[in-house]
């Protein structure tokens, strides 16, 4: 069944001018880009997005990083999009990411790891709504 997921090209990748190459990979892998926007989050907005991680030791550093510069947020659509996009991204820590994945190729560290992807249908619904009002999802 066709499904949607939220992807983010994180500030580390935007800063290094990797957005074009990542978007090319997204299209090459057969996703349809249903929405796309450049954002520069405040630390508070990054904290709202990553609220599930607020008790983690890396939360403050993560929200600082995610608000450190512009990011590109996208809604991707495909069969089984959530799993498909997480597979293309690779493991959170690039040291553990499979060859050919975006994080293996582009991530700098476990924190500055180039991309984000929703991990379940419920989180995808929350995350898509965080950036795109329903009216923009055509
Ligand atoms: P995910 O992005 O692969 O779903 P999560 O565990 O949901 O990974 O963590 C969210 C983000 O927090 C990661 O993508 C990464 O940027 C950062 N992060 C996760 N674990 C660590 C860590 O141990 N140290 C520093 N940053 C981390
Ligand atoms: Mg996650």
Short mmCIF file of C-alpha atoms and ligand atoms in Angstrom, two decimals:
data_model
loop_
_atom_site.label_atom_id
_atom_site.label_comp_id
_atom_site.label_asym_id
_atom_site.label_seq_id
_atom_site.Cartn_x
_atom_site.Cartn_y
_atom_site.Cartn_z
CA UNK A 1 0.00 0.00 0.00
CA UNK A 2 1.24 3.49 -0.81
CA UNK A 3 2.47 5.28 2.28
CA UNK A 4 4.00 8.64 3.21
CA UNK A 5 6.95 9.45 5.42
CA UNK A 6 8.71 12.60 6.56
CA UNK A 7 12.31 13.04 5.48
CA UNK A 8 14.71 15.78 6.54
CA UNK A 9 17.97 16.71 4.90
CA UNK A 10 19.64 17.88 8.10
CA UNK A 11 21.68 21.09 8.55
CA UNK A 12 25.04 19.29 8.21
CA UNK A 13 24.12 18.01 4.75
CA UNK A 14 22.52 21.27 3.57
CA UNK A 15 25.63 23.17 4.68
CA UNK A 16 27.86 20.81 2.68
CA UNK A 17 25.68 21.27 -0.45
CA UNK A 18 24.58 17.63 -0.46
CA UNK A 19 20.86 18.33 -0.89
CA UNK A 20 20.88 17.88 -4.65
CA UNK A 21 22.63 14.51 -4.47
CA UNK A 22 20.30 13.28 -1.73
CA UNK A 23 17.19 14.39 -3.64
CA UNK A 24 18.53 12.64 -6.76
CA UNK A 25 18.88 9.41 -4.75
CA UNK A 26 15.31 9.85 -3.46
CA UNK A 27 14.00 10.07 -7.01
CA UNK A 28 16.25 7.30 -8.33
CA UNK A 29 14.88 4.95 -5.65
CA UNK A 30 11.33 5.57 -6.86
CA UNK A 31 9.89 7.88 -4.19
CA UNK A 32 7.49 10.61 -5.22
CA UNK A 33 8.19 13.96 -3.53
CA UNK A 34 4.77 15.15 -2.36
CA UNK A 35 5.96 18.27 -0.53
CA UNK A 36 9.28 20.01 0.08
CA UNK A 37 10.30 23.08 2.05
CA UNK A 38 13.44 24.76 3.40
CA UNK A 39 13.24 25.59 7.11
CA UNK A 40 15.53 27.10 9.73
CA UNK A 41 14.16 25.77 13.02
CA UNK A 42 14.48 27.49 16.36
CA UNK A 43 15.87 25.34 19.15
CA UNK A 44 12.35 25.20 20.60
CA UNK A 45 10.87 24.02 17.30
CA UNK A 46 13.57 21.35 17.02
CA UNK A 47 12.71 20.29 20.58
CA UNK A 48 9.04 19.97 19.68
CA UNK A 49 9.90 17.80 16.71
CA UNK A 50 12.18 15.54 18.79
CA UNK A 51 10.00 15.61 21.94
CA UNK A 52 10.15 11.80 22.25
CA UNK A 53 13.89 12.15 22.90
CA UNK A 54 13.68 14.89 25.55
CA UNK A 55 14.98 12.63 28.34
CA UNK A 56 17.96 11.42 26.31
CA UNK A 57 21.45 12.70 27.16
CA UNK A 58 21.95 13.91 23.59
CA UNK A 59 18.71 15.96 23.43
CA UNK A 60 20.21 19.43 24.04
CA UNK A 61 23.03 18.85 21.59
CA UNK A 62 20.59 17.43 19.01
CA UNK A 63 18.23 20.41 19.18
CA UNK A 64 21.19 22.81 18.94
CA UNK A 65 22.46 20.98 15.88
CA UNK A 66 19.03 20.82 14.23
CA UNK A 67 18.58 24.59 14.72
CA UNK A 68 22.14 25.48 13.67
CA UNK A 69 21.25 26.16 10.03
CA UNK A 70 18.70 25.53 7.32
CA UNK A 71 17.31 22.07 6.70
CA UNK A 72 15.08 20.71 3.92
CA UNK A 73 11.94 18.81 4.90
CA UNK A 74 10.14 16.54 2.45
CA UNK A 75 7.12 14.30 2.34
CA UNK A 76 8.01 11.15 0.41
CA UNK A 77 5.51 8.69 -0.98
CA UNK A 78 6.10 5.09 -2.07
CA UNK A 79 5.05 1.54 -1.34
CA UNK A 80 6.13 0.93 2.26
CA UNK A 81 7.74 4.38 2.30
CA UNK A 82 8.64 4.46 6.01
CA UNK A 83 10.76 1.31 5.89
CA UNK A 84 12.03 2.01 2.38
CA UNK A 85 13.37 5.46 3.37
CA UNK A 86 14.94 4.17 6.59
CA UNK A 87 16.67 1.44 4.57
CA UNK A 88 18.02 4.02 2.11
CA UNK A 89 19.24 6.22 5.00
CA UNK A 90 21.06 3.42 6.83
CA UNK A 91 21.81 3.06 10.53
CA UNK A 92 21.73 6.08 12.86
CA UNK A 93 25.46 5.73 13.49
CA UNK A 94 27.30 5.91 10.15
CA UNK A 95 29.91 3.53 11.56
CA UNK A 96 27.19 0.85 11.50
CA UNK A 97 25.52 1.90 8.22
CA UNK A 98 25.56 -0.46 5.26
CA UNK A 99 27.51 0.38 2.11
CA UNK A 100 25.44 2.35 -0.35
CA UNK A 101 23.26 4.02 2.26
CA UNK A 102 23.00 7.80 2.54
CA UNK A 103 24.39 7.88 6.06
CA UNK A 104 27.36 5.69 5.10
CA UNK A 105 28.12 8.04 2.25
CA UNK A 106 27.26 11.42 3.77
CA UNK A 107 27.03 11.34 7.60
CA UNK A 108 29.80 12.96 9.65
CA UNK A 109 28.91 11.36 13.02
CA UNK A 110 26.09 9.70 14.95
CA UNK A 111 24.61 13.17 15.55
CA UNK A 112 25.46 14.93 12.27
CA UNK A 113 24.04 12.08 10.23
CA UNK A 114 22.68 13.91 7.17
CA UNK A 115 19.07 12.72 7.12
CA UNK A 116 16.00 12.00 9.23
CA UNK A 117 13.16 9.56 8.60
CA UNK A 118 9.96 8.72 10.47
CA UNK A 119 10.04 5.35 12.22
CA UNK A 120 6.34 4.31 12.26
CA UNK A 121 2.96 5.34 10.79
CA UNK A 122 2.02 7.28 13.97
CA UNK A 123 5.28 9.24 14.00
CA UNK A 124 5.02 9.89 10.26
CA UNK A 125 1.56 11.41 10.76
CA UNK A 126 2.82 13.63 13.61
CA UNK A 127 5.99 14.67 11.77
CA UNK A 128 4.26 15.42 8.45
CA UNK A 129 1.70 17.55 10.31
CA UNK A 130 4.50 19.35 12.17
CA UNK A 131 5.74 20.87 8.90
CA UNK A 132 2.92 20.66 6.37
CA UNK A 133 -0.68 21.65 6.95
CA UNK A 134 -3.02 19.28 5.15
CA UNK A 135 -3.87 21.92 2.59
CA UNK A 136 -0.25 21.90 1.28
CA UNK A 137 -0.23 18.15 0.70
CA UNK A 138 -1.48 17.90 -2.85
P1 LIG B 1 17.12 7.93 13.86
O1 LIG B 1 17.35 9.34 13.31
O2 LIG B 1 17.95 6.92 13.12
O3 LIG B 1 15.67 7.56 13.94
P2 LIG B 1 17.03 8.31 16.75
O4 LIG B 1 17.45 7.29 17.75
O5 LIG B 1 15.58 8.57 16.58
O6 LIG B 1 17.72 7.92 15.36
O7 LIG B 1 17.77 9.65 17.16
C1 LIG B 1 17.39 10.89 16.57
C2 LIG B 1 18.65 11.64 16.20
O8 LIG B 1 19.38 11.98 17.39
C3 LIG B 1 19.66 10.86 15.35
O9 LIG B 1 19.36 10.85 13.97
C4 LIG B 1 20.94 11.61 15.64
O10 LIG B 1 21.02 12.85 14.93
C5 LIG B 1 20.78 11.93 17.12
N1 LIG B 1 21.35 10.89 17.99
C6 LIG B 1 20.87 9.63 18.22
N2 LIG B 1 21.65 8.94 19.07
C7 LIG B 1 22.65 9.78 19.40
C8 LIG B 1 23.79 9.65 20.25
O11 LIG B 1 24.02 8.61 20.88
N3 LIG B 1 24.62 10.74 20.33
C9 LIG B 1 24.37 11.91 19.67
N4 LIG B 1 23.31 12.08 18.85
C10 LIG B 1 22.47 11.03 18.71
MG1 LIG B 2 14.17 8.37 15.10
#
